[in-house]
Amino acid sequence: MTIPTDDPLLSNDDAADGVFEFAPEDAAQSTSPGLGGAKRYKVLSVDDDIEFQQSLRYALQDFRYREHRIEFIAVQSAHEAACLLNRDKEIAVMLLDVVMETDDAGLRLVKSVRELLGNAEIRIVLVTGQPGMAPLRETLSQLDINDYWLKTDLSLERLHAVVANALRTWDQLTTLDQARRGLQLIVEASNVMAYSRSLEDFSVRVIQEVTRLLGLPPEGVVCTQTHDTASAAMARIVGGSGAFATLVGRPLDELEDERIRHILLHCLQEQRVVRDRLGQALYFSSVPAGPSAAAYVETTRALDPVEVDLLSVLSSNISSGLSNVALVSKLDTMAYQDQLLGIPNGNALVRIMDNVIKAANVEAHSLLLLDVDQFSESCQALGLQQGELLLRRVSQRLAQIFQPPTVVARLHNDVFAVFGLKYLLVQDFIARLENCAPEEPGHVSFISLCSSRVDLDCFSGSGAEALSMALVLLKQAKSRGLNQMAVYVPGMEAACRQRFGMAFALHQALRSDQIIIELQPQIDLGTGRVFAAEALVRWRREDGTRVSPLEFIPIAEANGDIVMLGAIVLRKACRAVRTIAAAGWPDFRIAVNVSALQLAKEGLVEDFLEVLREEAVAPWQIELEITESTAMEGDDTTKRLLDRCRTEGFSLAIDDFGTGYSSLARLRSLPTALLKVDQSFMREIGQRATQETIVDMIIKLGTRLGMNVLAEGVETPEQVAWLKQQGCHAAQGYWYAKPMPLDDLLVFLARQAG
Ligand code: C2E
Ligand code: CA
Ligand code: CA
């Protein structure tokens, strides 16, 4: 028989009226703390002497320990007691009769409580009616039995003192245990939260951990207030679990539940824990100017002092976690966002692409790169601010045309990327860009774009690889001029790799002695004498193989190595011309090729003069060859530069003449002394009349402008005869000599003199 002494809705007095019922489960459940508010200590009497139990009940009826009442439970056998104790871990004190079913039933029960159930906290007081049944002192201490009393000795006062003492010890033991478990949870929680990378994830974990600590269902909501959210009402809900999950991302203001909104607001404003009957908001703050947060969880029961202490430890842990997460998410923004335009950057793009590439069965995606033509020129002409404005405008237009989920990112300077479904990206986006909202007057108007595209369905590789492929293609498109597009074709990588390998090897070659020059004689058609030579660069690799300049010059031009290469060639040409002068040809001149990129470099003339000074060579001994396209395309800066070269005494030649589109006015204005007719015209001399007319025209034009004309690529005596007949001044080609090392040229010169 069990006496359910304590229905939470009934007072002890009601129970004490003697409602005897057989309801052991209820007895266990009814002890759950809470609903009635105040805590009750559970005291279990195990005794087959019902009368004694009755008197115990009366004796404890009005007893209070620290203001709390006793919930008295009575069972009559060790067996029943064992079942009950197995179910209910919250029984604080057991008043146990030593002799029941058997002489040692009491002691056996104690043994199984301690050793089998592992309940070390419950306080046990042995009582017996028979003197002389006392167990040994040793047994008492072994089983952690606190007291041993003869029933007859238990006066009311003594019983109260014994129970109070037992409860005090139980309180301490369980508090310790709870704190220990709580701290363990906190350590685990801190570890878990250390992995959070975003505020959203962090706040979900905060709710999980706080509710776990309090033994509540994992429901709650977290909002943060950063230094840029002016008022607490503008705090943002960053995480919610359970019923609150749908609120994430919304301002606190929009939280419909007025009570919770109120508690959270208060909590943030007053920077402290705020509670009401149904729940509480915990406050977390990070570094001084950092974000603060409030987390609301439902707790209908009052928290005990240990829980409050543990929560404050957890809160300070969460606070330091919060500043970490805030920092990490700020770093994340910085690492993945373009700071000027606030759109994704290259890192973000690669991350997004990798996710798409990883996901199986996604619809075909494409990557499009766009480069604003002549952006740096516009910036130079209009100023940096206008440049930024231009970028903003391009970014806005792209956002108008390519809407989410298509991603628009900025990679660097004026290079934008668009990543999305292929069918959206293969359409004529340039036309669509032009059709966008008209400009406000007075601002930079539409600019042309170079672009490249990689369709991921025919590309195998990571996001980063696709991006670098697209960048290589973009560079190729740009090298072809304005408004160009290059599209990836499978198999291109091999060519790219080879190109890259060569660029790398060339870079090394420039720093070793693999770069040499050969000299090709130029012949005065009037006298038949060699008066000059063109220096042509040669790359002899370590294994002795040669690479044609037609292959490596474009690479050197593309990566800027041409500047260094040009300087090496110039120095070698200087040394050659000095050797030739010393050998008896003091008027001899050597021509070097100067590429457009060299001309664009600041301080080119000074650098050249420096080399000449170091090598003790006069500028007139060196001729600078600039291709027709370079000479004509460049703006006034090119002309000024050429004027400057001329003034310094360099001789100037226009190379590959006839292949570009020269304006007569421009040609006239350039300080050039020599026109080199492109070798393509030579091939058909004597075969096709049209070519003859072109060369003829060039010769006449040059003569009229007071320039000498040199025919390149002369290979046959017929060509020589025809050129002489037309009055061409000079010639260069295999008919006379192939490009040769300096030593050979010295022999060549000596032979023709002799
Ligand atoms: P280029 O300046 O027009 O040089 C003339 C090219 O024609 C040379 O080729 C020369 O070997 C070749 N050539 C000479 N005579 C004949 C002939 O009778 N028939 C034929 N078929 N070809 C002849 P190379 O040395 O392979 O140079 C190719 C191009 O590489 C040069 O064209 C020039 O644009 C560039 N290059 C060579 N050296 C340098 C340099 O030091 N700096 C720069 N920037 N470019 C250079
Ligand atoms: Ca040349
Ligand atoms: Ca040429």
Short mmCIF file of N, CA and C in Angstrom, two decimals, residues 344-409:
data_model
loop_
_atom_site.label_atom_id
_atom_site.label_comp_id
_atom_site.label_asym_id
_atom_site.label_seq_id
_atom_site.Cartn_x
_atom_site.Cartn_y
_atom_site.Cartn_z
N PRO A 344 29.01 40.52 -54.47
CA PRO A 344 29.99 39.46 -54.22
C PRO A 344 31.30 39.73 -54.96
N ASN A 345 32.39 39.24 -54.40
CA ASN A 345 33.68 39.38 -55.07
C ASN A 345 34.12 38.03 -55.64
N GLY A 346 35.36 37.96 -56.08
CA GLY A 346 35.86 36.74 -56.72
C GLY A 346 35.78 35.53 -55.80
N ASN A 347 36.14 35.71 -54.51
CA ASN A 347 36.08 34.58 -53.57
C ASN A 347 34.68 34.03 -53.49
N ALA A 348 33.72 34.95 -53.36
CA ALA A 348 32.32 34.52 -53.24
C ALA A 348 31.91 33.78 -54.50
N LEU A 349 32.33 34.32 -55.64
CA LEU A 349 31.96 33.70 -56.91
C LEU A 349 32.46 32.26 -56.98
N VAL A 350 33.73 32.08 -56.61
CA VAL A 350 34.31 30.75 -56.66
C VAL A 350 33.55 29.81 -55.73
N ARG A 351 33.18 30.32 -54.55
CA ARG A 351 32.46 29.50 -53.58
C ARG A 351 31.10 29.08 -54.16
N ILE A 352 30.43 30.03 -54.78
CA ILE A 352 29.12 29.73 -55.36
C ILE A 352 29.26 28.72 -56.50
N MET A 353 30.27 28.95 -57.34
CA MET A 353 30.46 28.05 -58.48
C MET A 353 30.77 26.64 -58.00
N ASP A 354 31.62 26.55 -56.98
CA ASP A 354 31.97 25.23 -56.46
C ASP A 354 30.74 24.49 -55.95
N ASN A 355 29.86 25.23 -55.31
CA ASN A 355 28.63 24.59 -54.82
C ASN A 355 27.79 24.05 -55.97
N VAL A 356 27.71 24.84 -57.04
CA VAL A 356 26.93 24.39 -58.20
C VAL A 356 27.60 23.18 -58.85
N ILE A 357 28.92 23.28 -58.97
CA ILE A 357 29.66 22.19 -59.62
C ILE A 357 29.50 20.90 -58.81
N LYS A 358 29.50 21.03 -57.49
CA LYS A 358 29.38 19.85 -56.62
C LYS A 358 28.00 19.20 -56.72
N ALA A 359 26.98 20.03 -56.84
CA ALA A 359 25.62 19.51 -56.86
C ALA A 359 25.39 18.75 -58.16
N ALA A 360 24.94 17.51 -58.03
CA ALA A 360 24.73 16.71 -59.24
C ALA A 360 23.44 17.16 -59.93
N ASN A 361 23.32 16.86 -61.20
CA ASN A 361 22.10 17.10 -61.98
C ASN A 361 21.60 18.54 -61.99
N VAL A 362 22.50 19.50 -61.90
CA VAL A 362 21.99 20.87 -62.01
C VAL A 362 21.95 21.26 -63.48
N GLU A 363 21.07 22.17 -63.78
CA GLU A 363 20.95 22.65 -65.15
C GLU A 363 22.26 23.35 -65.53
N ALA A 364 22.58 23.35 -66.83
CA ALA A 364 23.85 23.91 -67.28
C ALA A 364 24.00 25.37 -66.87
N HIS A 365 25.16 25.67 -66.30
CA HIS A 365 25.48 27.03 -65.89
C HIS A 365 26.62 27.58 -66.75
N SER A 366 26.69 28.89 -66.83
CA SER A 366 27.80 29.53 -67.54
C SER A 366 28.39 30.63 -66.69
N LEU A 367 29.66 30.89 -66.99
CA LEU A 367 30.34 32.01 -66.34
C LEU A 367 30.69 33.01 -67.43
N LEU A 368 30.32 34.25 -67.17
CA LEU A 368 30.57 35.30 -68.15
C LEU A 368 31.45 36.34 -67.48
N LEU A 369 32.53 36.74 -68.14
CA LEU A 369 33.35 37.84 -67.60
C LEU A 369 33.23 39.04 -68.51
N LEU A 370 33.17 40.20 -67.92
CA LEU A 370 33.02 41.43 -68.69
C LEU A 370 34.09 42.42 -68.27
N ASP A 371 34.70 43.04 -69.24
CA ASP A 371 35.75 44.02 -68.95
C ASP A 371 35.39 45.32 -69.66
N VAL A 372 35.29 46.36 -68.87
CA VAL A 372 34.91 47.66 -69.45
C VAL A 372 36.08 48.16 -70.30
N ASP A 373 35.82 48.35 -71.60
CA ASP A 373 36.91 48.79 -72.47
C ASP A 373 37.41 50.16 -72.06
N GLN A 374 38.71 50.28 -72.10
CA GLN A 374 39.39 51.55 -71.84
C GLN A 374 38.96 52.21 -70.54
N PHE A 375 38.76 51.36 -69.52
CA PHE A 375 38.35 51.90 -68.22
C PHE A 375 39.43 52.78 -67.61
N SER A 376 40.68 52.27 -67.63
CA SER A 376 41.73 53.07 -66.98
C SER A 376 41.95 54.38 -67.73
N GLU A 377 41.76 54.33 -69.07
CA GLU A 377 41.88 55.57 -69.83
C GLU A 377 40.81 56.57 -69.40
N SER A 378 39.56 56.05 -69.25
CA SER A 378 38.48 56.95 -68.84
C SER A 378 38.78 57.54 -67.46
N CYS A 379 39.30 56.68 -66.56
CA CYS A 379 39.60 57.15 -65.22
C CYS A 379 40.63 58.26 -65.28
N GLN A 380 41.62 58.04 -66.14
CA GLN A 380 42.67 59.04 -66.27
C GLN A 380 42.10 60.35 -66.78
N ALA A 381 41.24 60.21 -67.77
CA ALA A 381 40.70 61.41 -68.40
C ALA A 381 39.68 62.10 -67.51
N LEU A 382 38.85 61.33 -66.83
CA LEU A 382 37.70 61.93 -66.13
C LEU A 382 37.87 61.96 -64.61
N GLY A 383 38.88 61.29 -64.12
CA GLY A 383 39.09 61.28 -62.67
C GLY A 383 38.53 60.01 -62.04
N LEU A 384 39.09 59.72 -60.87
CA LEU A 384 38.76 58.47 -60.19
C LEU A 384 37.29 58.38 -59.81
N GLN A 385 36.74 59.54 -59.41
CA GLN A 385 35.34 59.55 -58.97
C GLN A 385 34.40 59.13 -60.09
N GLN A 386 34.67 59.68 -61.27
CA GLN A 386 33.85 59.31 -62.42
C GLN A 386 34.03 57.83 -62.73
N GLY A 387 35.25 57.37 -62.51
CA GLY A 387 35.54 55.95 -62.72
C GLY A 387 34.68 55.09 -61.81
N GLU A 388 34.60 55.49 -60.54
CA GLU A 388 33.79 54.73 -59.59
C GLU A 388 32.32 54.78 -59.96
N LEU A 389 31.92 55.95 -60.42
CA LEU A 389 30.53 56.12 -60.84
C LEU A 389 30.21 55.16 -61.99
N LEU A 390 31.17 55.08 -62.89
CA LEU A 390 31.01 54.20 -64.05
C LEU A 390 30.85 52.75 -63.58
N LEU A 391 31.68 52.37 -62.61
CA LEU A 391 31.60 51.00 -62.10
C LEU A 391 30.24 50.75 -61.45
N ARG A 392 29.78 51.74 -60.67
CA ARG A 392 28.48 51.60 -60.02
C ARG A 392 27.39 51.41 -61.07
N ARG A 393 27.51 52.20 -62.13
CA ARG A 393 26.48 52.13 -63.16
C ARG A 393 26.49 50.77 -63.85
N VAL A 394 27.68 50.30 -64.16
CA VAL A 394 27.77 48.99 -64.81
C VAL A 394 27.17 47.94 -63.88
N SER A 395 27.54 48.05 -62.59
CA SER A 395 27.04 47.08 -61.62
C SER A 395 25.51 47.11 -61.54
N GLN A 396 24.95 48.32 -61.55
CA GLN A 396 23.49 48.46 -61.49
C GLN A 396 22.83 47.87 -62.73
N ARG A 397 23.45 48.14 -63.86
CA ARG A 397 22.86 47.63 -65.10
C ARG A 397 22.90 46.12 -65.14
N LEU A 398 24.02 45.59 -64.70
CA LEU A 398 24.13 44.14 -64.70
C LEU A 398 23.08 43.54 -63.77
N ALA A 399 22.89 44.20 -62.62
CA ALA A 399 21.90 43.70 -61.66
C ALA A 399 20.50 43.77 -62.25
N GLN A 400 20.25 44.78 -63.10
CA GLN A 400 18.94 44.90 -63.74
C GLN A 400 18.71 43.76 -64.72
N ILE A 401 19.75 43.44 -65.47
CA ILE A 401 19.60 42.43 -66.52
C ILE A 401 19.64 41.02 -65.93
N PHE A 402 20.59 40.82 -65.03
CA PHE A 402 20.78 39.48 -64.47
C PHE A 402 20.26 39.46 -63.04
N GLN A 403 19.03 38.98 -62.90
CA GLN A 403 18.44 39.01 -61.55
C GLN A 403 18.66 37.69 -60.83
N PRO A 404 18.66 37.73 -59.49
CA PRO A 404 18.88 36.50 -58.73
C PRO A 404 17.95 35.39 -59.23
N PRO A 405 18.37 34.14 -59.21
CA PRO A 405 19.60 33.66 -58.58
C PRO A 405 20.87 33.86 -59.39
N THR A 406 20.79 34.48 -60.57
CA THR A 406 22.03 34.77 -61.29
C THR A 406 22.89 35.70 -60.42
N VAL A 407 24.18 35.40 -60.36
CA VAL A 407 25.07 36.16 -59.48
C VAL A 407 25.89 37.16 -60.30
N VAL A 408 25.92 38.40 -59.84
CA VAL A 408 26.80 39.39 -60.46
C VAL A 408 27.88 39.72 -59.45
N ALA A 409 29.15 39.58 -59.85
CA ALA A 409 30.25 39.83 -58.92
C ALA A 409 31.27 40.75 -59.59
#
